[in-house]
Short mmCIF file of C-alpha atoms and ligand atoms in Angstrom, two decimals:
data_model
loop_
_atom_site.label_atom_id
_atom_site.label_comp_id
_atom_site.label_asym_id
_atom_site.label_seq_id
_atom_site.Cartn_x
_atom_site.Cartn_y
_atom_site.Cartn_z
CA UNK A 1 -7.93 21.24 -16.80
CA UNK A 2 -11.53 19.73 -15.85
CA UNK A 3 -12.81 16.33 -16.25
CA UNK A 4 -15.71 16.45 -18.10
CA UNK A 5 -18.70 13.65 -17.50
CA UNK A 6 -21.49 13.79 -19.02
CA UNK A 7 -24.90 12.91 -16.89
CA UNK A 8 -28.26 12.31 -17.55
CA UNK A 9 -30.28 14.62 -15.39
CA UNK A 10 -33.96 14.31 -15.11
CA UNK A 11 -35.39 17.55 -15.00
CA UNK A 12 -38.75 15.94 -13.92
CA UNK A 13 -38.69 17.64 -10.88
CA UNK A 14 -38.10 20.63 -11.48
CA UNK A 15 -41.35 20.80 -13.99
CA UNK A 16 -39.68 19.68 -17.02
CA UNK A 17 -42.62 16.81 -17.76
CA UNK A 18 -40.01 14.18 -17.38
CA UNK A 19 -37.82 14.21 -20.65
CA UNK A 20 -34.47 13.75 -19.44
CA UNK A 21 -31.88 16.00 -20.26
CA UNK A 22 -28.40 15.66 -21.08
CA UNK A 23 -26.43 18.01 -18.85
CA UNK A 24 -22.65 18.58 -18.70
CA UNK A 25 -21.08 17.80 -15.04
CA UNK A 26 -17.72 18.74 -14.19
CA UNK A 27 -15.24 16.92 -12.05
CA UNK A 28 -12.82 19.65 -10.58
CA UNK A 29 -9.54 18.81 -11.40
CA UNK A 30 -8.25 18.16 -8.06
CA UNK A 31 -10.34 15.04 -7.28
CA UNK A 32 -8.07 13.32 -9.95
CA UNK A 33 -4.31 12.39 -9.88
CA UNK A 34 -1.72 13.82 -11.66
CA UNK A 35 -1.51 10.81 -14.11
CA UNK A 36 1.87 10.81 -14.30
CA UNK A 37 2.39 10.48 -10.97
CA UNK A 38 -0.26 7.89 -10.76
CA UNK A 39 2.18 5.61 -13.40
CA UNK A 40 5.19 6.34 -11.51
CA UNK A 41 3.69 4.74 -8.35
CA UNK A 42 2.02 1.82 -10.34
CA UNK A 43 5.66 0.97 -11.74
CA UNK A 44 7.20 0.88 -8.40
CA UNK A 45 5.10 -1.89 -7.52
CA UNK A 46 6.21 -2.88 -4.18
CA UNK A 47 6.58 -0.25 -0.58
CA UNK A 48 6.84 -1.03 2.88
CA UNK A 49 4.43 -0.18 5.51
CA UNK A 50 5.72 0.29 8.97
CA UNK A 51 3.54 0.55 11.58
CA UNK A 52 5.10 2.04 15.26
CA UNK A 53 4.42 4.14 17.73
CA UNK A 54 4.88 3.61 21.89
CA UNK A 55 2.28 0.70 21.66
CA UNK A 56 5.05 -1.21 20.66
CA UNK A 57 6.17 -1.08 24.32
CA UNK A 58 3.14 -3.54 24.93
CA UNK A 59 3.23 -5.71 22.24
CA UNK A 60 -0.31 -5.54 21.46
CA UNK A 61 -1.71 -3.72 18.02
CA UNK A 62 -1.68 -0.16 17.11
CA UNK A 63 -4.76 1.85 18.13
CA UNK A 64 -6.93 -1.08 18.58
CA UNK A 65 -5.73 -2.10 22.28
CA UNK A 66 -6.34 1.46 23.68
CA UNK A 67 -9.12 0.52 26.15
CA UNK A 68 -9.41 -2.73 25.68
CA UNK A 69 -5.26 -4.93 26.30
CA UNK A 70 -4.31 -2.01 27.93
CA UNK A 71 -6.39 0.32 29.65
CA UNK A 72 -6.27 3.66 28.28
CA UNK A 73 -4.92 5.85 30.99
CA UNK A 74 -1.99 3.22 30.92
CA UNK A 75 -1.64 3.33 26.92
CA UNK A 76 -1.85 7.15 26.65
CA UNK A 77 1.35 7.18 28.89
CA UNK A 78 3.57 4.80 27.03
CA UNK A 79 4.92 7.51 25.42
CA UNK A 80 6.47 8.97 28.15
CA UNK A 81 8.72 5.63 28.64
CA UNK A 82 8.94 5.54 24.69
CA UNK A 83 12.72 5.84 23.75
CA UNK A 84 13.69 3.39 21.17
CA UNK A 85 17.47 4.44 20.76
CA UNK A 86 18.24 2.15 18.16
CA UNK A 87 15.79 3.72 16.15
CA UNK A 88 18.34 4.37 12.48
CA UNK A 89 16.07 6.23 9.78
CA UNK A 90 19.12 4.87 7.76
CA UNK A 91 18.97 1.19 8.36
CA UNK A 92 15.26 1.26 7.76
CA UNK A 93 15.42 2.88 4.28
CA UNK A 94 18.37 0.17 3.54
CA UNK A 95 15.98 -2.61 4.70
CA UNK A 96 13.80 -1.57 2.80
CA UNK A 97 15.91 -0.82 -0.67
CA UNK A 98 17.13 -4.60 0.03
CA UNK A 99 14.11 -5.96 0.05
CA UNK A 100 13.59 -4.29 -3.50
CA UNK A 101 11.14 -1.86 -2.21
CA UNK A 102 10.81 1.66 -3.60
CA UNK A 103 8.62 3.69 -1.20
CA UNK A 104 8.15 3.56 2.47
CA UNK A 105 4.62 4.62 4.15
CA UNK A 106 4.66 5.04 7.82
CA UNK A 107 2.34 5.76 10.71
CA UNK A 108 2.80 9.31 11.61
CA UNK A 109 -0.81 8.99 13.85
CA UNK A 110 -2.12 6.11 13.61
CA UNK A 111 -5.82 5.78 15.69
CA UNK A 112 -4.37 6.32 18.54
CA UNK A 113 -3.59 9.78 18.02
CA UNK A 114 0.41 9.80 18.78
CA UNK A 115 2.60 11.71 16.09
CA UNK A 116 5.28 10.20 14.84
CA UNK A 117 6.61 14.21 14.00
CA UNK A 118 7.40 17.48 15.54
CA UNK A 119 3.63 18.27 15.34
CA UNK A 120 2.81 21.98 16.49
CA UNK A 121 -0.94 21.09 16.59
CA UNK A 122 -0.62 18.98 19.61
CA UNK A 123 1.65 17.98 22.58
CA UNK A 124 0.97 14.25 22.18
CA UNK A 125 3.85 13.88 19.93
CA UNK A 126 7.70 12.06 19.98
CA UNK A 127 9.46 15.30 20.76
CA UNK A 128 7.72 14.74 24.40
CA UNK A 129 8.97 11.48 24.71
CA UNK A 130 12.68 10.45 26.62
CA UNK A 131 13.41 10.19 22.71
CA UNK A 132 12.92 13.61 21.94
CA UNK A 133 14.05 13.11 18.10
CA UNK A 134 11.51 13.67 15.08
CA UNK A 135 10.78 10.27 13.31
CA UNK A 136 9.13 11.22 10.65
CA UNK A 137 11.90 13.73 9.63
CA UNK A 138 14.82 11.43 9.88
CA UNK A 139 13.17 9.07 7.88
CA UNK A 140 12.43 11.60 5.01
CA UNK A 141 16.06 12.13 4.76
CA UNK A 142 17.02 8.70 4.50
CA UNK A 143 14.55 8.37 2.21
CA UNK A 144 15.49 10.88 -0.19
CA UNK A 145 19.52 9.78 0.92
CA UNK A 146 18.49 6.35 -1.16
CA UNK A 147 16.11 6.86 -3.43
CA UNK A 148 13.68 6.09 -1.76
CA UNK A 149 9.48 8.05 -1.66
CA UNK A 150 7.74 8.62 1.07
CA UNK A 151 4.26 8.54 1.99
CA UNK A 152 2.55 9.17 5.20
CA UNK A 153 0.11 6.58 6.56
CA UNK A 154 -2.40 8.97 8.33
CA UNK A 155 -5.42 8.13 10.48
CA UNK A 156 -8.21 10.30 10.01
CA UNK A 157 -10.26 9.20 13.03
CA UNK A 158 -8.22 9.61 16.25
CA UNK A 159 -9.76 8.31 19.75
CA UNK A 160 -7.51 10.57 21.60
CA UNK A 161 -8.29 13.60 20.50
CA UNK A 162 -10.73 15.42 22.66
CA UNK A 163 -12.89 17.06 19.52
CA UNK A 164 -13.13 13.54 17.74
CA UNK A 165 -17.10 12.47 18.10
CA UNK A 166 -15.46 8.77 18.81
CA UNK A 167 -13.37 7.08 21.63
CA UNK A 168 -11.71 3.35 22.57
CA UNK A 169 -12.01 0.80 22.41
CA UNK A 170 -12.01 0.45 18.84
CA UNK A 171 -13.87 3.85 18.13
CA UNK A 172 -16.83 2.00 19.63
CA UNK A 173 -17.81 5.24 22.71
CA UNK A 174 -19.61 8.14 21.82
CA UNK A 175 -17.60 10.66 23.37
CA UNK A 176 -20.05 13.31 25.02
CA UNK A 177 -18.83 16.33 23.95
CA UNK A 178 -17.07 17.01 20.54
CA UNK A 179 -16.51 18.99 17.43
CA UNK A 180 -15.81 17.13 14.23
CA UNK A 181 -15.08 21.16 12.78
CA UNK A 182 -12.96 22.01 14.71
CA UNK A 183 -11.21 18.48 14.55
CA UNK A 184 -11.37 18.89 10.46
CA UNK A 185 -9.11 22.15 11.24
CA UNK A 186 -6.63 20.01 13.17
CA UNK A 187 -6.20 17.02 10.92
CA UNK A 188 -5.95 19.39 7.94
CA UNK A 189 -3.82 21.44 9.74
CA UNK A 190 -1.55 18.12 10.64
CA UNK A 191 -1.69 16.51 7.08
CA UNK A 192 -0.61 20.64 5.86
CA UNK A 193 2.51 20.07 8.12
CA UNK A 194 3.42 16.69 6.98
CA UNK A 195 3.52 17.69 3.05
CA UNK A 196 5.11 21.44 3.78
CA UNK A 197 7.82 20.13 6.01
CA UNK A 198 8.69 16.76 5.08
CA UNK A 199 7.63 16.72 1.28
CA UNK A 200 7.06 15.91 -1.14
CA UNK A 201 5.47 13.13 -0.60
CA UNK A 202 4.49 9.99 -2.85
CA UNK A 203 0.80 9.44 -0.84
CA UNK A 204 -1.31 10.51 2.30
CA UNK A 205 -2.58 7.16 3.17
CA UNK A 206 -5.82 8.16 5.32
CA UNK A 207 -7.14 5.24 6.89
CA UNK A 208 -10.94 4.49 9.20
CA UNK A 209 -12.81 7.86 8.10
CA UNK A 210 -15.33 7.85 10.75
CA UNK A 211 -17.63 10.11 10.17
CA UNK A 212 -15.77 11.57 7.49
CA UNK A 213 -18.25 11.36 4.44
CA UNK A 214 -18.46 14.80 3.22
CA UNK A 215 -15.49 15.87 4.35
CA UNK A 216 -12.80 14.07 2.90
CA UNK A 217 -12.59 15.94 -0.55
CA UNK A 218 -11.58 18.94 1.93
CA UNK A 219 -8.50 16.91 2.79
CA UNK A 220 -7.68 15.72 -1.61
CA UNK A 221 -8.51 19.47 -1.96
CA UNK A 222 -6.43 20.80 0.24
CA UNK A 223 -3.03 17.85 -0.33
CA UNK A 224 -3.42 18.70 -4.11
CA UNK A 225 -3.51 22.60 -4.14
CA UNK A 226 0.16 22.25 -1.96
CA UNK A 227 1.44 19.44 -4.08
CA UNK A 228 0.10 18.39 -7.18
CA UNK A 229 1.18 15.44 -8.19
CA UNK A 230 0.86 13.69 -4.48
CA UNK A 231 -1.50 11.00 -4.68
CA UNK A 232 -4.01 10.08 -1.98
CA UNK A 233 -5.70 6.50 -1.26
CA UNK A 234 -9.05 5.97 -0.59
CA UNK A 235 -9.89 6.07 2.82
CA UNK A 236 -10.24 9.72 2.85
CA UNK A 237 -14.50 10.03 3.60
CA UNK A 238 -14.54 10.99 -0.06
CA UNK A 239 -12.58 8.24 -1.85
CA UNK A 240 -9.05 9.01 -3.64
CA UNK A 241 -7.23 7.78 -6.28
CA UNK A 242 -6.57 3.75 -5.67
CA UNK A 243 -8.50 0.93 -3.75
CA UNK A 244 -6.42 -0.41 -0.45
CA UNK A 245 -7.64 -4.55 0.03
CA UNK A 246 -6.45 -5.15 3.33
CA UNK A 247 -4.52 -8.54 4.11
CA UNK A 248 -5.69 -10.51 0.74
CA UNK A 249 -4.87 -9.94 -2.99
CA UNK A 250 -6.89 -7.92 -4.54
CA UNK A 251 -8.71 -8.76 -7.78
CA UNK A 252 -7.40 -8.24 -11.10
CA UNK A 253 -8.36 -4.68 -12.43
CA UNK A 254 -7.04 -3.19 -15.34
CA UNK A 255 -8.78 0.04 -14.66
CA UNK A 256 -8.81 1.01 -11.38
CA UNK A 257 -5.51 1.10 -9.58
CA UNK A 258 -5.03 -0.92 -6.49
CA UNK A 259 -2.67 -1.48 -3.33
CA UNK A 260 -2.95 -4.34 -1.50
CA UNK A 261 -1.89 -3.76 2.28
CA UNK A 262 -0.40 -6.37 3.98
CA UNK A 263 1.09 -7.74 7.00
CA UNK A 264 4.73 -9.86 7.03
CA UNK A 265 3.41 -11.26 10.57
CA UNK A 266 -0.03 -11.75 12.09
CA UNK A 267 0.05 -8.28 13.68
CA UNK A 268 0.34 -4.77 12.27
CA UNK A 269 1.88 -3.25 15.37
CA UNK A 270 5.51 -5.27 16.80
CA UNK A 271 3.86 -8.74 18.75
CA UNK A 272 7.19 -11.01 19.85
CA UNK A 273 6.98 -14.21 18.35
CA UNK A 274 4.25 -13.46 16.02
CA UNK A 275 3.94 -15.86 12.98
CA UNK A 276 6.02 -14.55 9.99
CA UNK A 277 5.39 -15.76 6.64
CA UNK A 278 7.66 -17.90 4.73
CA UNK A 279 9.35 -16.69 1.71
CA UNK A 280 7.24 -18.65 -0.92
CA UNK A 281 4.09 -16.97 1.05
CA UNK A 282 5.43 -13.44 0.80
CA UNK A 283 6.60 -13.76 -2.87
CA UNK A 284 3.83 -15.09 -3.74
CA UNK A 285 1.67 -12.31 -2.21
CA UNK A 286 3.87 -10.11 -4.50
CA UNK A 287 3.77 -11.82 -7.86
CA UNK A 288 -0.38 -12.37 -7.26
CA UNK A 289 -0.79 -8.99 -6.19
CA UNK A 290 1.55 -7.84 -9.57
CA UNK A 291 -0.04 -10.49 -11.73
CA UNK A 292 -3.60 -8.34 -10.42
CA UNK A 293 -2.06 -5.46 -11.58
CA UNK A 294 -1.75 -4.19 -8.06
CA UNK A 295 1.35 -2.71 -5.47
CA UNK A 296 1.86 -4.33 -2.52
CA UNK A 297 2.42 -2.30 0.50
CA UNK A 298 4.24 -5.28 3.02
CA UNK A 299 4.08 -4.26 6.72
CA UNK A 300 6.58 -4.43 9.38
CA UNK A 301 6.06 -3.63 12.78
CA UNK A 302 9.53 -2.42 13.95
CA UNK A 303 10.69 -3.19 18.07
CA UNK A 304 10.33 -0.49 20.73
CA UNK A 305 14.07 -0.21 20.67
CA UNK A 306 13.77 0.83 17.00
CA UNK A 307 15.13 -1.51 14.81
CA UNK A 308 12.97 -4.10 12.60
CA UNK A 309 12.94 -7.46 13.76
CA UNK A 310 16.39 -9.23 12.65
CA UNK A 311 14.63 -12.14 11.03
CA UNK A 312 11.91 -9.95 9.20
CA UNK A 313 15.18 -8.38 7.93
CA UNK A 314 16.32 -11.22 6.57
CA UNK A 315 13.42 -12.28 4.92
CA UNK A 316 12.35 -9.31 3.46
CA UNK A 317 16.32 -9.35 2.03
CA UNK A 318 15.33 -13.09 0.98
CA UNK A 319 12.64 -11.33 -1.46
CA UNK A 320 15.43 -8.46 -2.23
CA UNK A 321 17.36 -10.96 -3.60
CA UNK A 322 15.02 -12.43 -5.58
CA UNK A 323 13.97 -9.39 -6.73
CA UNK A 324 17.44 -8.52 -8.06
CA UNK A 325 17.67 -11.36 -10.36
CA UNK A 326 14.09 -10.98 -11.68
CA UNK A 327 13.27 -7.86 -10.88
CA UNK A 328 12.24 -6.83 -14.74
CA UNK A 329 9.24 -9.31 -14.53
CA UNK A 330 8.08 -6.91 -11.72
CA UNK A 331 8.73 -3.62 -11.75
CA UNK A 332 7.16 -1.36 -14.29
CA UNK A 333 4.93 -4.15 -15.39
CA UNK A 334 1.21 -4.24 -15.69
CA UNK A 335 -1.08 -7.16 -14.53
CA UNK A 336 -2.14 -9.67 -17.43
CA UNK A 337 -3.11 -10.27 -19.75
CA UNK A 338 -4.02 -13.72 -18.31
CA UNK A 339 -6.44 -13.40 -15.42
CA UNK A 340 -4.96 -14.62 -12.00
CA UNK A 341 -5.41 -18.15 -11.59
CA UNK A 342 -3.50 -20.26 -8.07
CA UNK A 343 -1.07 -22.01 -10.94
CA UNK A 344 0.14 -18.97 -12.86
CA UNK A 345 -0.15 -15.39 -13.22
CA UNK A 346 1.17 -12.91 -15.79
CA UNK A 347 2.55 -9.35 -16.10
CA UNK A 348 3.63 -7.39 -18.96
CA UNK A 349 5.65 -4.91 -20.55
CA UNK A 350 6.34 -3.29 -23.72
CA UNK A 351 6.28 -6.30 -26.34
CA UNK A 352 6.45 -9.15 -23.20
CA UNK A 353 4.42 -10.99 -21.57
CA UNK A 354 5.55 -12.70 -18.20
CA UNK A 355 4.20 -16.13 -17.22
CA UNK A 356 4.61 -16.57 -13.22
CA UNK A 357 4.34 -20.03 -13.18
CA UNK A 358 3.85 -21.23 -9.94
CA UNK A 359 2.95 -24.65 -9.06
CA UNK A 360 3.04 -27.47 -12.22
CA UNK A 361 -0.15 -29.28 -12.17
CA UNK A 362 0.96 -31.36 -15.74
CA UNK A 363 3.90 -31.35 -17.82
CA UNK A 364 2.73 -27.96 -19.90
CA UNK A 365 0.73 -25.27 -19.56
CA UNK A 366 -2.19 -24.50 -21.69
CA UNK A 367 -3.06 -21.14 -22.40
CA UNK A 368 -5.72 -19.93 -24.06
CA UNK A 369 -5.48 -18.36 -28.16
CA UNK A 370 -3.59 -14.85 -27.88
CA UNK A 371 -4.24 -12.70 -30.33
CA UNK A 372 -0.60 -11.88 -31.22
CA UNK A 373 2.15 -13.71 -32.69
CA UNK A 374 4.98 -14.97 -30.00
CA UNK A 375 8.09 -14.23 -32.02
CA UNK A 376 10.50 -15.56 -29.05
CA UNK A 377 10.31 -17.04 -25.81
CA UNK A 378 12.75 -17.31 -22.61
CA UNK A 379 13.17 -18.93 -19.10
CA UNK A 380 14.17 -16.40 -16.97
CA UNK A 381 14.72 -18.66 -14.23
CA UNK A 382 17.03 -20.94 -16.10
CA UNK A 383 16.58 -23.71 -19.12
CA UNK A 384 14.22 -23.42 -22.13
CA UNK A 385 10.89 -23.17 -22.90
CA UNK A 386 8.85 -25.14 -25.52
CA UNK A 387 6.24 -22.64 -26.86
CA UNK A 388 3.61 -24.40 -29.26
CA UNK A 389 1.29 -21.73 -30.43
CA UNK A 390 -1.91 -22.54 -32.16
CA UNK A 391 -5.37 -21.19 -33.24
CA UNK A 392 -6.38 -23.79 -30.18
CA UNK A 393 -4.32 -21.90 -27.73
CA UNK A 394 -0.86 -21.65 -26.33
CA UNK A 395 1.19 -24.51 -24.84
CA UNK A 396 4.27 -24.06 -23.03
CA UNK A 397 6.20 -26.67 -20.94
CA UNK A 398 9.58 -26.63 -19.67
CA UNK A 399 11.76 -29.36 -18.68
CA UNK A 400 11.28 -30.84 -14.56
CA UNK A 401 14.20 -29.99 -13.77
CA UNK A 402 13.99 -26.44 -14.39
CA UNK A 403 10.74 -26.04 -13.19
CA UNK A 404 10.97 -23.66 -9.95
CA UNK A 405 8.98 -24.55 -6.59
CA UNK A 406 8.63 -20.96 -6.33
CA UNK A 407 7.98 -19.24 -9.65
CA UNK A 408 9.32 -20.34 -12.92
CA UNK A 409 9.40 -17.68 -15.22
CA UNK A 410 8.86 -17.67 -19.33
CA UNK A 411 8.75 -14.29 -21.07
CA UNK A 412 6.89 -14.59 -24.40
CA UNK A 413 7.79 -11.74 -26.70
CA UNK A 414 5.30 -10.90 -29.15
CA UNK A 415 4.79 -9.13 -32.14
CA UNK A 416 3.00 -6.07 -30.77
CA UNK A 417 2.71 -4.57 -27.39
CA UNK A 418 1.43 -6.98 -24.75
CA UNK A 419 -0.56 -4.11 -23.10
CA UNK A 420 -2.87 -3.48 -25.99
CA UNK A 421 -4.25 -7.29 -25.15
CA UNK A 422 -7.63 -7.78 -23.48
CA UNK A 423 -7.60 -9.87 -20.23
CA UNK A 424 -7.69 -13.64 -21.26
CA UNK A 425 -9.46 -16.24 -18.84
CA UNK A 426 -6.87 -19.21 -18.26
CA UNK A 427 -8.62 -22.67 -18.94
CA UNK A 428 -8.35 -24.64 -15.49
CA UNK A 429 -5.34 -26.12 -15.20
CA UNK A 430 -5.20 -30.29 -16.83
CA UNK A 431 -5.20 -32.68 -13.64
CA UNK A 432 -2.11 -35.46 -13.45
C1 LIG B 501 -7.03 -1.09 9.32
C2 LIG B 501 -6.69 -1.02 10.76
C3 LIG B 501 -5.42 -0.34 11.03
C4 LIG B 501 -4.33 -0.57 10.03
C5 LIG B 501 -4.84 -0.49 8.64
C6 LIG B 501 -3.82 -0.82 7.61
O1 LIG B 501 -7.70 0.03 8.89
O2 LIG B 501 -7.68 -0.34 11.49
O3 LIG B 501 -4.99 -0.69 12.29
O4 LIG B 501 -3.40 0.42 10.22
O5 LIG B 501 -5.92 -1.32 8.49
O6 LIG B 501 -4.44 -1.03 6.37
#
């Protein structure tokens, strides 16, 4: 099937005496997701990122300390002290399913250039390492073992490899001789292996495409012809099927799907004692990037012995368990139909609407006039809700004591499906 868009083409130049002409354009297929597939990952909502390699033997961040903490004859030789024995595909799958997660992306090369997986495109890879076991394919079994997707985080510009035009620190040396072809070959080559051998997969998550433009619908070409229904984000050189805000909330957007990437710590890479995020913070990243109509993909940076941090653990089981009891307001939602505001956001679902109430600024909360009827109303959190709609708007207040310092949750039920609504602006909120 082909996307058909239709474009105004001035034929000026080519003699026409400037009356534009309407011309049919066709997208080829393959540039757009399955759209089933493209649901399926929007209801899932929330995946973990995990971002490891050797570097995590220094401490410092993936990719970006090659050349410049750690000089790069030093970090291009980690790996061959790399042997994280603790390293369960199993626990990290569970860690993840506690948290409430539903898909796991991880580095298999991040800039750096190290695989993750028994690559036969290069040497520079984990089977060469004291550890001598393939990551990448342990994890895909424990993924599939729970329930769990999969997607592989994959860099596309690599300042290892010899053919890539760019070197460290931070891609910022010309190298002096190179051959972005004959690099193309390898990375498709790579991203072939990851999908034939350890797919499906739910995404290739390509990330910094230097030099790429141009040659990124190669790669959406290539992952779609040898699995449909894979999705692809859009760092490719070429775009790709969702937006990827980095370490903020993106904005709400009904139309064009969205994944905010984001880190539990400071650093993306494993950095003892970094700063970890309190549980309000993190759940609140969540229900803002939900309330957006986002996913959030939360990153951990697991320990060179293998195993996640214990207290990231425990925090992202914190969330789990939140998740568990309200869980419905989440998953399989859409964002809206109220427009994020700090004091409340809103998903919905079938007939519901969900109010994420999250900070009380006076004793109800106006809303503005919905264009459906709210039949019945709830507190998911606990108590009940006072729900006075009029032609003025909607007012809703529930009792102090059941207001939650984290998220107090009313569904609305209305008389016709919430998702057919057109994104309201919230009035600011009253001041006490
Ligand atoms: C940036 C960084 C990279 C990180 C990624 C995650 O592109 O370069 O280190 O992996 O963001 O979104």
């Amino acid at each position: 099937m082909k996307t058909v868009k239709l474009v105004a083409v001035a034929l000026a130049a080519a003699g026409c005496m400037g009356n534009p002409a309407w011309a049919v354009e066709t997208e080829p297929s393959w540039k757009q997701p399955a759209p089933a597939a493209l649901q399926r990952w929007q209801d899932m909502r929330f995946g973990m990122f995990i971002h490891w390699g050797p570097v995590s033997l220094t401490g410092h961040e993936i990719g970006w300390s090659r050349g410049k903490q750690t000089p790069i004859e030093v970090y291009d030789n980690l790996y061959k002290e790399f042997n994280p024995t603790n390293f369960d595909a199993a626990a990290w799958a569970a860690t993840a399913k506690t948290a409430g997660m539903k898909y796991i992306v991880l580095t298999t090369k991040h800039h750096d250039g190290f695989c993750l997986w028994d690559t036969k495109q290069t040497d520079y890879n984990i089977m060469n390492s004291p550890f001598h076991r393939d990551v990448v394919k342990e994890l895909a079994a424990a993924c599939k073992q729970q329930g769990l997707a999969l997607g592989t985080y994959y860099s596309v510009c690599d300042w290892h490899h010899p053919d890539f035009p760019l070197t460290s620190p931070g891609g910022q040396k010309k190298r002096e001789k190179s051959d972005l072809d004959a690099y193309n070959r390898y990375l498709l080559a790579q991203i072939k292996e990851l999908i034939v051998n350890y797919g499906p997969l739910l995404t290739i998550w390509n990330d910094v495409p230097q030099q790429f433009k141009g040659r990124g619908n190669n790669t959406i070409k290539m992952v779609r012809e040898l699995q449909p229904d894979i999705l692809v984000n859009d760092r490719t050189g070429d775009g790709g099927d969702y937006g990827t805000p980095e370490q903020h909330v993106g904005g709400f957007n009904m139309a064009r799907p969205w994944e905010t990437c984001m880190t539990i710590c400071q650093q993306w890479a494993w950095k003892p004692g970094d700063q970890m995020k309190s549980l309000p913070e993190c759940l609140h990243a969540l229900l803002c990037t939900v309330g957006g109509n986002g996913n959030l993909l939360f990153n951990v940076g697991p320990m060179p012995d293998g195993r996640i941090e214990p207290r990231q653990v425990e925090r992202l089981k914190e969330m789990g368990a939140w998740l568990e009891k309200y869980g419905a307001s989440v998953y399989g939602t859409r964002g809206g139909p109220f427009k994020p505001a700090p004091h409340l956001v809103s998903t919905r679902k079938d007939r519901t609407i969900f109010l994420h109430i999250l900070g009380w600024s006076a004793d109800a909360l106006m809303l503005p006039p919905l264009p459906a009827r709210i039949v019945k109303s709830r507190v998911l959190t606990g108590g009940e809700a006072t729900v006075k709609q009029t032609e003025a708007g909607v007012e809703v207040s529930v009792p102090a004591a059941n207001r939650q310092p984290m998220d107090t949750i009313v569904a609305l039920e209305l008389d016709q499906p919430a998702l057919d609504l057109a994104p309201l602006s919230l009035p600011a909120p009253a001041k006490r």
